[in-house]
CSV table of N, CA and C in Angstrom, one decimal:
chain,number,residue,atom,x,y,z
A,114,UNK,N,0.9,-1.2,0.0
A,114,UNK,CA,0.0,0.0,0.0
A,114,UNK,C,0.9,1.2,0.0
A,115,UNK,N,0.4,2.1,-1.2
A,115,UNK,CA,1.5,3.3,-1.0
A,115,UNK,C,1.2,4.6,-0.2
A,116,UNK,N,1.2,5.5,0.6
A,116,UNK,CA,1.2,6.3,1.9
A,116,UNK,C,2.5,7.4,1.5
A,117,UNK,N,1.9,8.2,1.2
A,117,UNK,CA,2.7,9.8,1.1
A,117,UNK,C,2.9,10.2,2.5
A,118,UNK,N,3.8,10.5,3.1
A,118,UNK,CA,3.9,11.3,4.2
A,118,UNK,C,4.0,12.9,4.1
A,119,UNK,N,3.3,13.4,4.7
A,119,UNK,CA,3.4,14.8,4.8
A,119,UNK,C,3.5,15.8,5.9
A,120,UNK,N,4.7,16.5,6.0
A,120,UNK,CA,4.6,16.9,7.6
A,120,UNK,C,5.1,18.4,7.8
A,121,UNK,N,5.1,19.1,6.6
A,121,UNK,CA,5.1,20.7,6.1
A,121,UNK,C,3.7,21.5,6.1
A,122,UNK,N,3.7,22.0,6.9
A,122,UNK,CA,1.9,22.7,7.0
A,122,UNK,C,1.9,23.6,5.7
A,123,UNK,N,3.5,24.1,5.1
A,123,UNK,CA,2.9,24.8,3.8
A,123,UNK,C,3.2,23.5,2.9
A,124,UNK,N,2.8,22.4,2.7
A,124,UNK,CA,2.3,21.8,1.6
A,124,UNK,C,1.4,22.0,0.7
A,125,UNK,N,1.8,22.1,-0.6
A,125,UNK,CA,0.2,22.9,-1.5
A,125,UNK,C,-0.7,22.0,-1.2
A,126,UNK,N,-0.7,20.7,-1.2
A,126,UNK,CA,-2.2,19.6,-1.4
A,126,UNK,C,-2.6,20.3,0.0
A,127,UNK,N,-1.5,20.4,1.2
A,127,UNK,CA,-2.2,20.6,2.5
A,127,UNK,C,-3.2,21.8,2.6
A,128,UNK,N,-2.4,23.0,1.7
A,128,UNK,CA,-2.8,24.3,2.0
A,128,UNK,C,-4.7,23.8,1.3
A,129,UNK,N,-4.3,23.2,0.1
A,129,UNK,CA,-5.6,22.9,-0.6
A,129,UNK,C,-6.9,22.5,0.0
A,130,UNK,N,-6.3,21.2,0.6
A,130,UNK,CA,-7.4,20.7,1.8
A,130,UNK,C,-7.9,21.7,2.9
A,131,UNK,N,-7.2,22.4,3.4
A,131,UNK,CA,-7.4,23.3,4.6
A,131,UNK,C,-8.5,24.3,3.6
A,132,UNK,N,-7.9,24.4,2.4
A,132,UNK,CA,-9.0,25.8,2.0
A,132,UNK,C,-10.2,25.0,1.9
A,133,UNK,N,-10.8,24.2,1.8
A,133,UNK,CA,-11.9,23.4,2.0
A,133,UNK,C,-13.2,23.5,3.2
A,134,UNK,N,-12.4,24.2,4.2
A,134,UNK,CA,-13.5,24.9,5.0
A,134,UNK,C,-14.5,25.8,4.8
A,135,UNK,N,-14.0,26.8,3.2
A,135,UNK,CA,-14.9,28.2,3.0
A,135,UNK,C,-15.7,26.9,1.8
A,136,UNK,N,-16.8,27.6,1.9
A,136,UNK,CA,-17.3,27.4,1.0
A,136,UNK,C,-17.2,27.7,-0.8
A,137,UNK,N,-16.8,28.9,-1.0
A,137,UNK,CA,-16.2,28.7,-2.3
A,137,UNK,C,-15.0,27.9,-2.7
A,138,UNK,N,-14.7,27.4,-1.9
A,138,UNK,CA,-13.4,26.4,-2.1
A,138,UNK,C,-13.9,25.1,-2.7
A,139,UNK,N,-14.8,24.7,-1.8
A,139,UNK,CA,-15.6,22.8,-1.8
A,139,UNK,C,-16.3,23.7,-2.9
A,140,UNK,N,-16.8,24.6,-3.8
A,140,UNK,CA,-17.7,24.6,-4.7
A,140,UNK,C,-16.9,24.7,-5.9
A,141,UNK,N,-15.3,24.9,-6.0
A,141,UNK,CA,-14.9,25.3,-7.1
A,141,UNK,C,-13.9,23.6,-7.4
A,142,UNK,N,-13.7,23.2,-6.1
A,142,UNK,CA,-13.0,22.2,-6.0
A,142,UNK,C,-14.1,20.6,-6.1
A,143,UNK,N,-15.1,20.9,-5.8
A,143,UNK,CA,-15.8,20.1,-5.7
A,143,UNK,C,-15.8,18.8,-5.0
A,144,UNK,N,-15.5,18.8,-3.7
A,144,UNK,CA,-14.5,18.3,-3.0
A,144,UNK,C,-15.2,19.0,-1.6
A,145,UNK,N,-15.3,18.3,-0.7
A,145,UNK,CA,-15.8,18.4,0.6
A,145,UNK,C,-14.3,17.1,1.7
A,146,UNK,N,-14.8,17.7,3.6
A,146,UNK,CA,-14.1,17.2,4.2
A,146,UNK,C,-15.4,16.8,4.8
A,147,UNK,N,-14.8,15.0,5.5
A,147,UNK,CA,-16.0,14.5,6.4
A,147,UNK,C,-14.5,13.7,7.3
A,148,UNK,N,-14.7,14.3,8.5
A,148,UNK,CA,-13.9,13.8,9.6
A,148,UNK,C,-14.4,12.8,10.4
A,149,UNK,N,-13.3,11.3,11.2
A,149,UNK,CA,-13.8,10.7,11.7
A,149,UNK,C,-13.7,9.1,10.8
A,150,UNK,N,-13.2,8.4,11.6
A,150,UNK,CA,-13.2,6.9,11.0
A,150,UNK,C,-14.9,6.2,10.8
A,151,UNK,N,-15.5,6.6,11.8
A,151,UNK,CA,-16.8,5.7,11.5
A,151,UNK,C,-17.7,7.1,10.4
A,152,UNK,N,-17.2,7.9,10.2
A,152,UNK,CA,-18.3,8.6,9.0
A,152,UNK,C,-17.3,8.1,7.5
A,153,UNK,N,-16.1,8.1,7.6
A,153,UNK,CA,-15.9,7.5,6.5
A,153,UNK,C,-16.3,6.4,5.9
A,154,UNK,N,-15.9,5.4,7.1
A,154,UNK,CA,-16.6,4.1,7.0
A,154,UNK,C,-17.9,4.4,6.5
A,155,UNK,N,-18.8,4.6,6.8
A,155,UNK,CA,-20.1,4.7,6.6
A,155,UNK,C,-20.1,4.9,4.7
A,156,UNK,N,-19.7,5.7,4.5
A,156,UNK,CA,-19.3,6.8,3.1
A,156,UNK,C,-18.8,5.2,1.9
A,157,UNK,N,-17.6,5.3,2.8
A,157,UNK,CA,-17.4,3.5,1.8
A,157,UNK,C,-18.3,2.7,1.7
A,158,UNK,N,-18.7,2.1,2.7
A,158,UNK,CA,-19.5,1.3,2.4
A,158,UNK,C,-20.4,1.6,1.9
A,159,UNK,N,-20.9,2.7,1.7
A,159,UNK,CA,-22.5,2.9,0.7
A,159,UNK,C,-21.5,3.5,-0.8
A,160,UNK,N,-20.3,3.0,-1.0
A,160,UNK,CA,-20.1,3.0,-2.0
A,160,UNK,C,-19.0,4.8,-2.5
A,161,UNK,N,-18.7,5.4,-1.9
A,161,UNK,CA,-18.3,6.4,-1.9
A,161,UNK,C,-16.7,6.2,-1.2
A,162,UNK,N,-15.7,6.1,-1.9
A,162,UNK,CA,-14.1,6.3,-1.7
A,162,UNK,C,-14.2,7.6,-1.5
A,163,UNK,N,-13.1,7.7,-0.9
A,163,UNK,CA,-12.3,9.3,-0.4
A,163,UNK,C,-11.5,9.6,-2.0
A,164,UNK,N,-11.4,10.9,-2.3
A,164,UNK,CA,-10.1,11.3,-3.6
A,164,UNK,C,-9.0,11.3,-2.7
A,165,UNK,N,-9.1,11.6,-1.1
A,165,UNK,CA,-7.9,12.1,-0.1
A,165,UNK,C,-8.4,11.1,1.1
A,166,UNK,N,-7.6,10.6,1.7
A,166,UNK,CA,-7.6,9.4,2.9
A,166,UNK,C,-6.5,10.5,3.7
A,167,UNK,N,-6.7,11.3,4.9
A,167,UNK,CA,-5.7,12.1,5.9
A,167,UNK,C,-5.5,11.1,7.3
A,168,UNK,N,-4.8,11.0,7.8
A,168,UNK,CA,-4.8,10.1,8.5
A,168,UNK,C,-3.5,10.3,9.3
A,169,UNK,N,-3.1,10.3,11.1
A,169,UNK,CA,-1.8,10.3,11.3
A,169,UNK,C,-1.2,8.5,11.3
A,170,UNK,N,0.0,9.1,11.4
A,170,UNK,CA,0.7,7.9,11.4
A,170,UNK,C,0.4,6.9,12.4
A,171,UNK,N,0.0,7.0,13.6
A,171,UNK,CA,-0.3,6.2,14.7
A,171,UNK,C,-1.5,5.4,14.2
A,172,UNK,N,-2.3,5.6,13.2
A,172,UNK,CA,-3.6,4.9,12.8
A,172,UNK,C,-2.9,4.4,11.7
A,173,UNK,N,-1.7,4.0,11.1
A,173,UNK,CA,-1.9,3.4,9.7
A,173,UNK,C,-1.8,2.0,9.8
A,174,UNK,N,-1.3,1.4,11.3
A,174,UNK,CA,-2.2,0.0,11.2
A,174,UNK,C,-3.5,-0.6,12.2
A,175,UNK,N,-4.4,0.8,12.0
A,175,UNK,CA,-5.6,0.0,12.7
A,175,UNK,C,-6.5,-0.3,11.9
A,176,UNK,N,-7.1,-1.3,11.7
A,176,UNK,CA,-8.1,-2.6,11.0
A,176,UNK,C,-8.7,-1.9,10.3
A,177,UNK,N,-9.7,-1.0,10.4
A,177,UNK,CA,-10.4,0.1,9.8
A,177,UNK,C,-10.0,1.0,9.1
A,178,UNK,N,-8.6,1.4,9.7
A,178,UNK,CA,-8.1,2.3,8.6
A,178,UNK,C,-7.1,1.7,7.5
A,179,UNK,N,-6.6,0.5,7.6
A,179,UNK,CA,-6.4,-0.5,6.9
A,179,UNK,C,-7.7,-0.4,5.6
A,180,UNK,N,-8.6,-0.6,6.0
A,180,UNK,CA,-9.8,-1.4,4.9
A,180,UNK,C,-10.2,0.4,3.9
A,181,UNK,N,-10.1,0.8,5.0
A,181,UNK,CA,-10.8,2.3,4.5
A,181,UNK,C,-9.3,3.1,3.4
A,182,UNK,N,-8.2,2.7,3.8
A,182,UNK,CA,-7.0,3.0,2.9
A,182,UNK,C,-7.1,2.1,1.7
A,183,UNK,N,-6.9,0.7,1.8
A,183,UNK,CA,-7.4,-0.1,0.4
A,183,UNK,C,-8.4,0.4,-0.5
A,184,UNK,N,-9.9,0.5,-0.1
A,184,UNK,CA,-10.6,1.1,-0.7
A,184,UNK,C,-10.3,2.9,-1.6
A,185,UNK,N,-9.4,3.3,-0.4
A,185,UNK,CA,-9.3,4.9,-1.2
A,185,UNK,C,-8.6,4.7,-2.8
A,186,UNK,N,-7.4,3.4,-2.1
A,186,UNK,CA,-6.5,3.6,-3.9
A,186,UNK,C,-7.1,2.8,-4.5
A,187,UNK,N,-8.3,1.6,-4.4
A,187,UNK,CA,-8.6,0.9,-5.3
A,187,UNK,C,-9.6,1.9,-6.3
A,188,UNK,N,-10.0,3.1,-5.2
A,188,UNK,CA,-11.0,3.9,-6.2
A,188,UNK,C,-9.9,5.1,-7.0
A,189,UNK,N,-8.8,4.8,-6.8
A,189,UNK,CA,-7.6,5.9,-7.6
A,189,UNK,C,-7.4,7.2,-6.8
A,190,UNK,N,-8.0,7.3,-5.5
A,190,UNK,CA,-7.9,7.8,-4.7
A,190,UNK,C,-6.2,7.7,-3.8
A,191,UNK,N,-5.8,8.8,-3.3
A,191,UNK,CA,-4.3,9.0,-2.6
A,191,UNK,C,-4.9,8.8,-1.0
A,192,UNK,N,-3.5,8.6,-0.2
A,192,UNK,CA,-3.8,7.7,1.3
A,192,UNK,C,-2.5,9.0,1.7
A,193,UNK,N,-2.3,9.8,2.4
A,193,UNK,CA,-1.9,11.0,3.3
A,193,UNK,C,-1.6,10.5,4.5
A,194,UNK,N,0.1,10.5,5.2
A,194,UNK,CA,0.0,10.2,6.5
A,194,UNK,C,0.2,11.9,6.8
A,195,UNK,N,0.2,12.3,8.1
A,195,UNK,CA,0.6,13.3,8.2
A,195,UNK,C,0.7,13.6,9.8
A,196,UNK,N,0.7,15.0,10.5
A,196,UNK,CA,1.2,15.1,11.9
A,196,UNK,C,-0.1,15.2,12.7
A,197,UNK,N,-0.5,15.0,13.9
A,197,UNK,CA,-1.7,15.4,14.8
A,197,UNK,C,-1.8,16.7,14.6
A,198,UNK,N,-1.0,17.8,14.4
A,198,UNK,CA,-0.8,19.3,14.4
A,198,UNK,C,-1.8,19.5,13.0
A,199,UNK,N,-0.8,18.7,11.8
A,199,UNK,CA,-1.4,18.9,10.6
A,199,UNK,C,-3.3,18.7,10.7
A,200,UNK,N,-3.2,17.5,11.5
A,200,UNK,CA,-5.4,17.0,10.8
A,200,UNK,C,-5.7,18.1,11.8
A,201,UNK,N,-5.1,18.3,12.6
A,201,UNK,CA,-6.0,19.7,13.7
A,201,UNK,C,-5.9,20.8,12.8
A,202,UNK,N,-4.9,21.2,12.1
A,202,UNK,CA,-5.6,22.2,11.2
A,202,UNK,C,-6.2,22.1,9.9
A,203,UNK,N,-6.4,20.4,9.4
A,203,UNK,CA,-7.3,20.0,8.3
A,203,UNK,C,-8.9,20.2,8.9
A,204,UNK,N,-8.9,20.1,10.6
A,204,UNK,CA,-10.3,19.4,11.0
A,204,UNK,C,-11.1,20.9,11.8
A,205,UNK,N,-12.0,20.8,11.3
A,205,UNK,CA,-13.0,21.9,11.9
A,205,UNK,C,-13.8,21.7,13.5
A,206,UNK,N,-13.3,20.9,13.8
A,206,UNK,CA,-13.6,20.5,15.2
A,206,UNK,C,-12.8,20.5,16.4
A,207,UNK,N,-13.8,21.0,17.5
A,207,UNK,CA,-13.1,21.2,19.2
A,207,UNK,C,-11.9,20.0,19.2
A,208,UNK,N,-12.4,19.0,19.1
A,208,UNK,CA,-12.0,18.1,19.6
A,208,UNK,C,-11.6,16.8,18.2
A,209,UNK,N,-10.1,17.0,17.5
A,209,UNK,CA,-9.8,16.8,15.9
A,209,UNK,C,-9.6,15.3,16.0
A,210,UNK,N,-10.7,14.5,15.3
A,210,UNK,CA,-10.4,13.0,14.7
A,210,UNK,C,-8.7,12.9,14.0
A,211,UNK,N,-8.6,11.2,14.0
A,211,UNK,CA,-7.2,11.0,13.7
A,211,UNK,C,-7.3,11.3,12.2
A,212,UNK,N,-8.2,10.6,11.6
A,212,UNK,CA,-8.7,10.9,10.0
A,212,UNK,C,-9.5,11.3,9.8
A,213,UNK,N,-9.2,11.8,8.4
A,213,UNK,CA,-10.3,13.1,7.5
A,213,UNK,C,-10.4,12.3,6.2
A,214,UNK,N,-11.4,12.2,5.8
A,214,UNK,CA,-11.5,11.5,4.0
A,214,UNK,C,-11.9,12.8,3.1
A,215,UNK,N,-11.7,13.1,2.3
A,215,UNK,CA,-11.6,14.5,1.4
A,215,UNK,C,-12.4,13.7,0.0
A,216,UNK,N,-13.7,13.7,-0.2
A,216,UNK,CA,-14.5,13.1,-1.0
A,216,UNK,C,-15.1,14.1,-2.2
A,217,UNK,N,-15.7,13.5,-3.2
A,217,UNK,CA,-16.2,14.5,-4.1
A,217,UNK,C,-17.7,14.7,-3.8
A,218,UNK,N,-18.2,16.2,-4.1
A,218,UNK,CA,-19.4,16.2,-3.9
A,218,UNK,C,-20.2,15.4,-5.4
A,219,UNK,N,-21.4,15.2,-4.8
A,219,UNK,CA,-22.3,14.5,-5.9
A,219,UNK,C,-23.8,15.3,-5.5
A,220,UNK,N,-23.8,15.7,-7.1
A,220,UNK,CA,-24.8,16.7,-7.1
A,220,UNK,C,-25.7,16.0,-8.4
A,221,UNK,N,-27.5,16.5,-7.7
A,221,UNK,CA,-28.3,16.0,-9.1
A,221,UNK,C,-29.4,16.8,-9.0
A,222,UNK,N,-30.3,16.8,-10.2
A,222,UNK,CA,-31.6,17.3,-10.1
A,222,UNK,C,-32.3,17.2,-9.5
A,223,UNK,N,-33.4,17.7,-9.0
A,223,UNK,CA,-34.6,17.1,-8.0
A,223,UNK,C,-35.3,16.2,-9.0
A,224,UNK,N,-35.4,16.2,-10.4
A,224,UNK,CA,-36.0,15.7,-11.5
A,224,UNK,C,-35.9,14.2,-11.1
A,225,UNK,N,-34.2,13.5,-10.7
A,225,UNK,CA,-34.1,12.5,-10.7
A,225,UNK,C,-34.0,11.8,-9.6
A,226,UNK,N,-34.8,12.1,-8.8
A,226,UNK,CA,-34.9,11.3,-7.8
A,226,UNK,C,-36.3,10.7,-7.2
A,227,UNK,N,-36.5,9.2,-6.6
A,227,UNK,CA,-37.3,8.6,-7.2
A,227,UNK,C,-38.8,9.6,-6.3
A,228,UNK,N,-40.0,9.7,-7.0
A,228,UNK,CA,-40.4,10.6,-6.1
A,228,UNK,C,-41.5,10.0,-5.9
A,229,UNK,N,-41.5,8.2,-6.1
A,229,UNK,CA,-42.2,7.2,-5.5
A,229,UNK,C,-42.4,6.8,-3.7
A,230,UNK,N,-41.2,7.5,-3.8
A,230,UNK,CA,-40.4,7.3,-1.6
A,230,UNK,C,-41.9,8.4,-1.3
A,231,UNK,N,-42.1,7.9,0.1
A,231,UNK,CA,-43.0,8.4,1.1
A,231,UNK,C,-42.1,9.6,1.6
A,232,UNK,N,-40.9,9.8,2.0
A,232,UNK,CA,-40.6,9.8,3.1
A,232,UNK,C,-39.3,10.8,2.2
A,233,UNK,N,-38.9,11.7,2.0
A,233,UNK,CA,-37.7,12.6,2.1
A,233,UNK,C,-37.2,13.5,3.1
A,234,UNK,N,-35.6,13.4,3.5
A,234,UNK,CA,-35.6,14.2,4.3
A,234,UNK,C,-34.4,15.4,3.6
A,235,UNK,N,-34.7,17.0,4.2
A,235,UNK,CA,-33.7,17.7,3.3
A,235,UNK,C,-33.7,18.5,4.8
A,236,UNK,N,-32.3,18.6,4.8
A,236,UNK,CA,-31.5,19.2,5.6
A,236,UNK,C,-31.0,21.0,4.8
A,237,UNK,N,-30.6,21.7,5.8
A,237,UNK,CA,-30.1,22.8,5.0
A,237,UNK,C,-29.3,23.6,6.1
A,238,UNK,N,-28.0,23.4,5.9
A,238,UNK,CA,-26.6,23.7,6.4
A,238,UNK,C,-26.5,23.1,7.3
A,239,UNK,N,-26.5,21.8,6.9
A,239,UNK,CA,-26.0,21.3,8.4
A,239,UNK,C,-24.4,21.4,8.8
A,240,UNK,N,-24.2,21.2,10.0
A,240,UNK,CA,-22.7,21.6,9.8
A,240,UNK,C,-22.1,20.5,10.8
A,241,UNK,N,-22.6,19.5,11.4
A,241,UNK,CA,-22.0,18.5,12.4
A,241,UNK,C,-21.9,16.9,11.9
A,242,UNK,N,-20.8,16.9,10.9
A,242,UNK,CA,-21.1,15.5,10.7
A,242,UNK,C,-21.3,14.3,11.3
A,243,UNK,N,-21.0,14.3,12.9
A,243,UNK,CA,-21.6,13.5,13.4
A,243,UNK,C,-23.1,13.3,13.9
A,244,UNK,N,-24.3,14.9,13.5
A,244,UNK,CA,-25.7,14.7,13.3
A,244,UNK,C,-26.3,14.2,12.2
A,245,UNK,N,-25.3,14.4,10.9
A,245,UNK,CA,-25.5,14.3,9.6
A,245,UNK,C,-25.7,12.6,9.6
A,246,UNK,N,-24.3,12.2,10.3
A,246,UNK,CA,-24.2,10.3,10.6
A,246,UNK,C,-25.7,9.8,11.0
A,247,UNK,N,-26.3,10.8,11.9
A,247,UNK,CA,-27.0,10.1,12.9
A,247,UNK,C,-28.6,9.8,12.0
A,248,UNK,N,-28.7,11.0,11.2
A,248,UNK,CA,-29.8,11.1,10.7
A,248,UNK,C,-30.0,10.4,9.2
A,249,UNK,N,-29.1,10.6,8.4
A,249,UNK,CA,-28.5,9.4,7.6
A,249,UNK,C,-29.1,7.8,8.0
A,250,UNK,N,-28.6,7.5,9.3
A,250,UNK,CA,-29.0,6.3,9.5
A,250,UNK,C,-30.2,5.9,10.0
A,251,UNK,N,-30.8,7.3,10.5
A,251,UNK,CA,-32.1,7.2,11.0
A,251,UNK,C,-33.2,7.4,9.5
A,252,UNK,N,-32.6,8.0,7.9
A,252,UNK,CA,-33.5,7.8,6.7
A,252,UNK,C,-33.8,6.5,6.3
A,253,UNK,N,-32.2,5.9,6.9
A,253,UNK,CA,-32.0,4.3,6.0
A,253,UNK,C,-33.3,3.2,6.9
A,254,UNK,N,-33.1,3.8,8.6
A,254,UNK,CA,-34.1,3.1,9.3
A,254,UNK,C,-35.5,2.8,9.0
A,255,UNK,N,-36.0,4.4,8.5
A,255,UNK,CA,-37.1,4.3,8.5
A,255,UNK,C,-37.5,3.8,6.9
A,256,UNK,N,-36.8,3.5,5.4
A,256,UNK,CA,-37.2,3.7,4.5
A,256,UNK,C,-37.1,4.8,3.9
A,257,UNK,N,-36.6,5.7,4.3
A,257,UNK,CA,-36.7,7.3,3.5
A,257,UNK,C,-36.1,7.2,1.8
A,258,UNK,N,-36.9,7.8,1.1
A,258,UNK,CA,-36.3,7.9,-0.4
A,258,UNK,C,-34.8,8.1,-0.4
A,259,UNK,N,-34.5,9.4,0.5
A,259,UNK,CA,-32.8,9.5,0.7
A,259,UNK,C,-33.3,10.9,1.5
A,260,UNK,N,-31.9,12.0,1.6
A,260,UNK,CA,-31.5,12.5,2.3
A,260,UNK,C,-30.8,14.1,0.9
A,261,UNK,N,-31.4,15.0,1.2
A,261,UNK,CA,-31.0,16.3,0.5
A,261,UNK,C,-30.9,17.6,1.4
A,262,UNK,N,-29.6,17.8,0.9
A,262,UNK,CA,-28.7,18.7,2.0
A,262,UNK,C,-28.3,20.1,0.8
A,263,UNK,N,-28.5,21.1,1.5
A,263,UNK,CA,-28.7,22.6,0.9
A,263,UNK,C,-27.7,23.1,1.3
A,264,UNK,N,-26.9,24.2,0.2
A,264,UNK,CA,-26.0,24.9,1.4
A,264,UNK,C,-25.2,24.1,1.7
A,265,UNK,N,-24.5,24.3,2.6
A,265,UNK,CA,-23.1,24.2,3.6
A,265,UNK,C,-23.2,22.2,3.6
């Protein structure tokens, strides 16, 4: 498995990812951050690789981040070790996960989506990916057609 190390805060990829916080950034880059091993996970498994796997070095052999790094390059996606300092200033949160997956946004019409489902739910700026997790799994619970997020 190949693993770039990176440990220069002015790294361009790094500087890149950090601009990912403003919102014209993720809109021109198309490219969003979702922090946290179990929201990644989640993301994989419904079929969604990272383009960016961040990750410090102390996690590059835990089981999960093992499976979630396989998946990133098998989707041609890059695997990022880097410093605790560094994901603290990748990560928008009090309290900074060891990994960040840096994913592409996926955008579609209202046209296409099935509008047979009972049940949609649309969010609009949410900003906590761990309520984002929660409710995600609370659409899949109940049946919901899916999940449409506005904004941020």
């Amino acid at each position: 498995m190949t693993v770039r190390t990176i440990t220069a805060h002015a790294n361009p990829l790094i500087k890149r990812l950090r601009g990912l916080h403003e919102k014209k950034n993720r809109q021109a880059e198309g490219l969003f951050l979702a922090e946290g091993m179990r929201i990644v996970a989640e993301a994989v498994d419904s079929g969604h690789a990272p383009r960016y796997l961040v990750l410090s070095a102390d996690q590059l052999e835990h089981p999960l981040a093992q499976r979630l790094m396989a998946a990133t390059q098998a989707a041609g996606g890059e695997v990022l070790s880097t410093t605790p300092d560094i994901l603290n200033k990748l990560s928008r949160k009090d309290n900074p996960q060891s990994l960040i997956g840096i994913f592409a946004q996926t955008r579609r019409d209202l046209a296409e989506f099935d509008r047979a489902a009972a049940i949609w739910i649309v969010l609009q700026s949410i900003r906590d990916p761990g309520n984002l997790g929660t409710i995600l799994r609370t659409a899949d619970a109940i049946g919901a057609g899916g999940v449409i997020l506005l904004d941020q």
